[in-house]
């Protein structure tokens, strides 16, 4: 950094003229509101008088006083905290060299391990629902009992998300990852002890442990990406970590019907097949838990970017969840987004949970096809998420994009509802794929829109509330749709979701104003 004269570095009393040939630029912008050009040099906010003509000085002053283009929050933070050129130093550390940064090869191992145990956790969420009729017959319970094996994931998230976020912020990445992987492994092994017809409560206990593990998993992708990956890798790393969870749900639709065919006339064979699935899952979960213990570190030896270095070296800022949540609930656009996001995501959770029941009502003995339709739903959704994310990065059109995707999701739900009973499974594959593409494609749009309308509130708090709303609506919709499906028909349950999604369009339209 260019050295200031002693007098330049000294504090200037109010009312005194600047010394050593510098003229304070009028306007009095507060820190963080001036342009990067002003902040980057030691003479920020001043104009030199040495050897400069009066006309040149006037022109420069006029240029500096013109309205400046506001910086994005990330750019503003980078401007304030980071070195801005070769040889310059981080503000506040004059005389100290810039922190060393490097990309660790271990980052790919950390990302792979997390993605895999997140995959196993998502697999365990859906493994019962996709063959719900098989487990109903084996345990001798109602369809509602099997539905709760899926809904417990949603129920656990709501009260535990904020303690889990607090633990991540205060105790760090490694402990949170160990809890997620460890509980996932423990839950899988508990299920292995439940392969007897009178032990439904044991399999529920194992699923509860897995649902708690999920709370320590869903919040990690963005933290892993920022702590371990460089600026040009963060988005890709975060997307990869999230796709691991979605891929797990896809495999959860595909494998259980293959591993556990409907052989209810042979209870011993059915129990053997269920054991095979449970022991296979627990073995993989155990292997990944050991890998997490061995290879998952808190952070690399050197930070991957100057931004991460500045963040690690800065004192922790005071943050109040209570105050942040209060501010968010006073934000009317965010409250509307909370409702619309909860409706569309809750509808997706409900359809995923009850898909087997809906398909088997019209297509008897088609458990494998029901799983493949669920796979199509999730894979199409993964493609939709990626494409919608790219579109938003390219256009930055938040409001219109969210409304259009919401309307297309509603239309997809209507088409799926009224073509489900036509008797052609290929039609269900197509309509299910269209539905998954737009419903899941809305997920990244909702998060990005939330960040846009709630800045400077924490992304963790806003995304946590969005996920909590999704879980609440998911539980309510699954219970209501399941009741309508059992008492009347799948069409009645799907029409119920269509009505709610139409209300979501209305709320979304209000948010466009």
PDB file of C-alpha atoms in Angstrom, residues 77-177:
ATOM      1  CA  UNK A  77     -17.758  -6.313   0.965  1.00  0.00           C
ATOM      2  CA  UNK A  78     -14.821  -7.270  -1.227  1.00  0.00           C
ATOM      3  CA  UNK A  79     -13.962  -3.619  -1.788  1.00  0.00           C
ATOM      4  CA  UNK A  80     -13.937  -2.921   1.946  1.00  0.00           C
ATOM      5  CA  UNK A  81     -12.100  -6.025   3.099  1.00  0.00           C
ATOM      6  CA  UNK A  82      -9.749  -7.173   0.398  1.00  0.00           C
ATOM      7  CA  UNK A  83      -6.560  -6.008  -1.317  1.00  0.00           C
ATOM      8  CA  UNK A  84      -7.399  -4.241  -4.568  1.00  0.00           C
ATOM      9  CA  UNK A  85      -4.177  -4.465  -6.497  1.00  0.00           C
ATOM     10  CA  UNK A  86      -0.675  -5.920  -6.592  1.00  0.00           C
ATOM     11  CA  UNK A  87       1.316  -4.968  -3.555  1.00  0.00           C
ATOM     12  CA  UNK A  88      -1.643  -3.584  -1.621  1.00  0.00           C
ATOM     13  CA  UNK A  89      -2.766  -4.901   1.727  1.00  0.00           C
ATOM     14  CA  UNK A  90      -6.002  -5.678   3.401  1.00  0.00           C
ATOM     15  CA  UNK A  91      -7.350  -2.559   5.128  1.00  0.00           C
ATOM     16  CA  UNK A  92      -6.600  -2.583   8.782  1.00  0.00           C
ATOM     17  CA  UNK A  93      -3.437  -4.668   8.358  1.00  0.00           C
ATOM     18  CA  UNK A  94      -1.013  -2.032   7.063  1.00  0.00           C
ATOM     19  CA  UNK A  95       2.505  -3.361   7.062  1.00  0.00           C
ATOM     20  CA  UNK A  96       1.319  -6.997   6.991  1.00  0.00           C
ATOM     21  CA  UNK A  97       1.419  -9.135   3.856  1.00  0.00           C
ATOM     22  CA  UNK A  98      -1.812 -10.299   2.245  1.00  0.00           C
ATOM     23  CA  UNK A  99      -2.963 -13.706   3.552  1.00  0.00           C
ATOM     24  CA  UNK A 100      -1.756 -16.694   1.586  1.00  0.00           C
ATOM     25  CA  UNK A 101      -4.467 -18.499  -0.346  1.00  0.00           C
ATOM     26  CA  UNK A 102      -4.423 -21.892  -2.039  1.00  0.00           C
ATOM     27  CA  UNK A 103      -6.843 -24.503  -3.353  1.00  0.00           C
ATOM     28  CA  UNK A 104      -6.613 -27.796  -1.490  1.00  0.00           C
ATOM     29  CA  UNK A 105      -6.929 -31.066  -3.399  1.00  0.00           C
ATOM     30  CA  UNK A 106      -8.857 -32.408  -0.399  1.00  0.00           C
ATOM     31  CA  UNK A 107     -11.810 -30.186  -1.344  1.00  0.00           C
ATOM     32  CA  UNK A 108     -13.007 -32.742  -3.908  1.00  0.00           C
ATOM     33  CA  UNK A 109     -12.867 -35.520  -1.310  1.00  0.00           C
ATOM     34  CA  UNK A 110     -14.874 -33.440   1.161  1.00  0.00           C
ATOM     35  CA  UNK A 111     -17.484 -32.616  -1.481  1.00  0.00           C
ATOM     36  CA  UNK A 112     -17.739 -36.243  -2.625  1.00  0.00           C
ATOM     37  CA  UNK A 113     -18.145 -37.614   0.908  1.00  0.00           C
ATOM     38  CA  UNK A 114     -20.840 -35.082   1.755  1.00  0.00           C
ATOM     39  CA  UNK A 115     -22.718 -35.650  -1.507  1.00  0.00           C
ATOM     40  CA  UNK A 116     -22.714 -39.421  -0.940  1.00  0.00           C
ATOM     41  CA  UNK A 117     -23.970 -39.442   2.638  1.00  0.00           C
ATOM     42  CA  UNK A 118     -26.544 -36.803   1.694  1.00  0.00           C
ATOM     43  CA  UNK A 119     -27.592 -39.176  -1.107  1.00  0.00           C
ATOM     44  CA  UNK A 120     -28.020 -42.058   1.368  1.00  0.00           C
ATOM     45  CA  UNK A 121     -30.094 -39.873   3.684  1.00  0.00           C
ATOM     46  CA  UNK A 122     -32.441 -38.833   0.867  1.00  0.00           C
ATOM     47  CA  UNK A 123     -32.698 -42.479  -0.238  1.00  0.00           C
ATOM     48  CA  UNK A 124     -33.913 -43.423   3.241  1.00  0.00           C
ATOM     49  CA  UNK A 125     -36.562 -40.679   3.116  1.00  0.00           C
ATOM     50  CA  UNK A 126     -38.427 -42.184   0.179  1.00  0.00           C
ATOM     51  CA  UNK A 127     -37.577 -45.920   0.463  1.00  0.00           C
ATOM     52  CA  UNK A 128     -40.832 -46.729   2.310  1.00  0.00           C
ATOM     53  CA  UNK A 129     -43.276 -44.575   0.362  1.00  0.00           C
ATOM     54  CA  UNK A 130     -42.403 -45.903  -3.075  1.00  0.00           C
ATOM     55  CA  UNK A 131     -43.446 -49.437  -1.985  1.00  0.00           C
ATOM     56  CA  UNK A 132     -45.950 -48.366   0.661  1.00  0.00           C
ATOM     57  CA  UNK A 133     -48.342 -51.241  -0.130  1.00  0.00           C
ATOM     58  CA  UNK A 134     -45.578 -53.775   0.571  1.00  0.00           C
ATOM     59  CA  UNK A 135     -44.755 -52.304   3.981  1.00  0.00           C
ATOM     60  CA  UNK A 136     -48.445 -51.948   4.843  1.00  0.00           C
ATOM     61  CA  UNK A 137     -48.892 -55.674   4.306  1.00  0.00           C
ATOM     62  CA  UNK A 138     -45.659 -56.647   6.078  1.00  0.00           C
ATOM     63  CA  UNK A 139     -46.182 -54.597   9.245  1.00  0.00           C
ATOM     64  CA  UNK A 140     -49.981 -54.821   9.174  1.00  0.00           C
ATOM     65  CA  UNK A 141     -50.471 -51.056   9.469  1.00  0.00           C
ATOM     66  CA  UNK A 142     -52.491 -48.445   7.599  1.00  0.00           C
ATOM     67  CA  UNK A 143     -51.274 -46.302   4.719  1.00  0.00           C
ATOM     68  CA  UNK A 144     -51.185 -43.327   7.102  1.00  0.00           C
ATOM     69  CA  UNK A 145     -48.570 -45.092   9.251  1.00  0.00           C
ATOM     70  CA  UNK A 146     -46.367 -45.582   6.185  1.00  0.00           C
ATOM     71  CA  UNK A 147     -46.936 -41.961   5.127  1.00  0.00           C
ATOM     72  CA  UNK A 148     -45.600 -40.829   8.499  1.00  0.00           C
ATOM     73  CA  UNK A 149     -42.318 -42.598   7.753  1.00  0.00           C
ATOM     74  CA  UNK A 150     -41.856 -39.932   5.080  1.00  0.00           C
ATOM     75  CA  UNK A 151     -43.528 -37.041   6.896  1.00  0.00           C
ATOM     76  CA  UNK A 152     -41.301 -37.453   9.960  1.00  0.00           C
ATOM     77  CA  UNK A 153     -38.504 -35.958   7.826  1.00  0.00           C
ATOM     78  CA  UNK A 154     -40.639 -32.850   7.383  1.00  0.00           C
ATOM     79  CA  UNK A 155     -41.762 -32.760  11.012  1.00  0.00           C
ATOM     80  CA  UNK A 156     -38.231 -32.971  12.438  1.00  0.00           C
ATOM     81  CA  UNK A 157     -36.927 -30.142  10.276  1.00  0.00           C
ATOM     82  CA  UNK A 158     -39.259 -27.433  11.578  1.00  0.00           C
ATOM     83  CA  UNK A 159     -38.194 -27.283  15.265  1.00  0.00           C
ATOM     84  CA  UNK A 160     -34.571 -28.335  14.719  1.00  0.00           C
ATOM     85  CA  UNK A 161     -33.430 -26.117  11.841  1.00  0.00           C
ATOM     86  CA  UNK A 162     -32.444 -23.131  13.959  1.00  0.00           C
ATOM     87  CA  UNK A 163     -30.542 -25.103  16.639  1.00  0.00           C
ATOM     88  CA  UNK A 164     -28.754 -26.892  13.787  1.00  0.00           C
ATOM     89  CA  UNK A 165     -27.884 -23.574  12.135  1.00  0.00           C
ATOM     90  CA  UNK A 166     -26.653 -22.212  15.472  1.00  0.00           C
ATOM     91  CA  UNK A 167     -24.464 -25.294  15.920  1.00  0.00           C
ATOM     92  CA  UNK A 168     -22.995 -24.844  12.438  1.00  0.00           C
ATOM     93  CA  UNK A 169     -22.218 -21.181  13.130  1.00  0.00           C
ATOM     94  CA  UNK A 170     -20.723 -21.733  16.596  1.00  0.00           C
ATOM     95  CA  UNK A 171     -19.124 -25.190  16.529  1.00  0.00           C
ATOM     96  CA  UNK A 172     -18.168 -25.410  12.894  1.00  0.00           C
ATOM     97  CA  UNK A 173     -18.446 -27.545   9.793  1.00  0.00           C
ATOM     98  CA  UNK A 174     -16.776 -30.773  10.927  1.00  0.00           C
ATOM     99  CA  UNK A 175     -18.936 -31.367  14.011  1.00  0.00           C
ATOM    100  CA  UNK A 176     -22.120 -30.697  12.040  1.00  0.00           C
ATOM    101  CA  UNK A 177     -20.996 -33.084   9.285  1.00  0.00           C
TER     102      UNK A 177
END
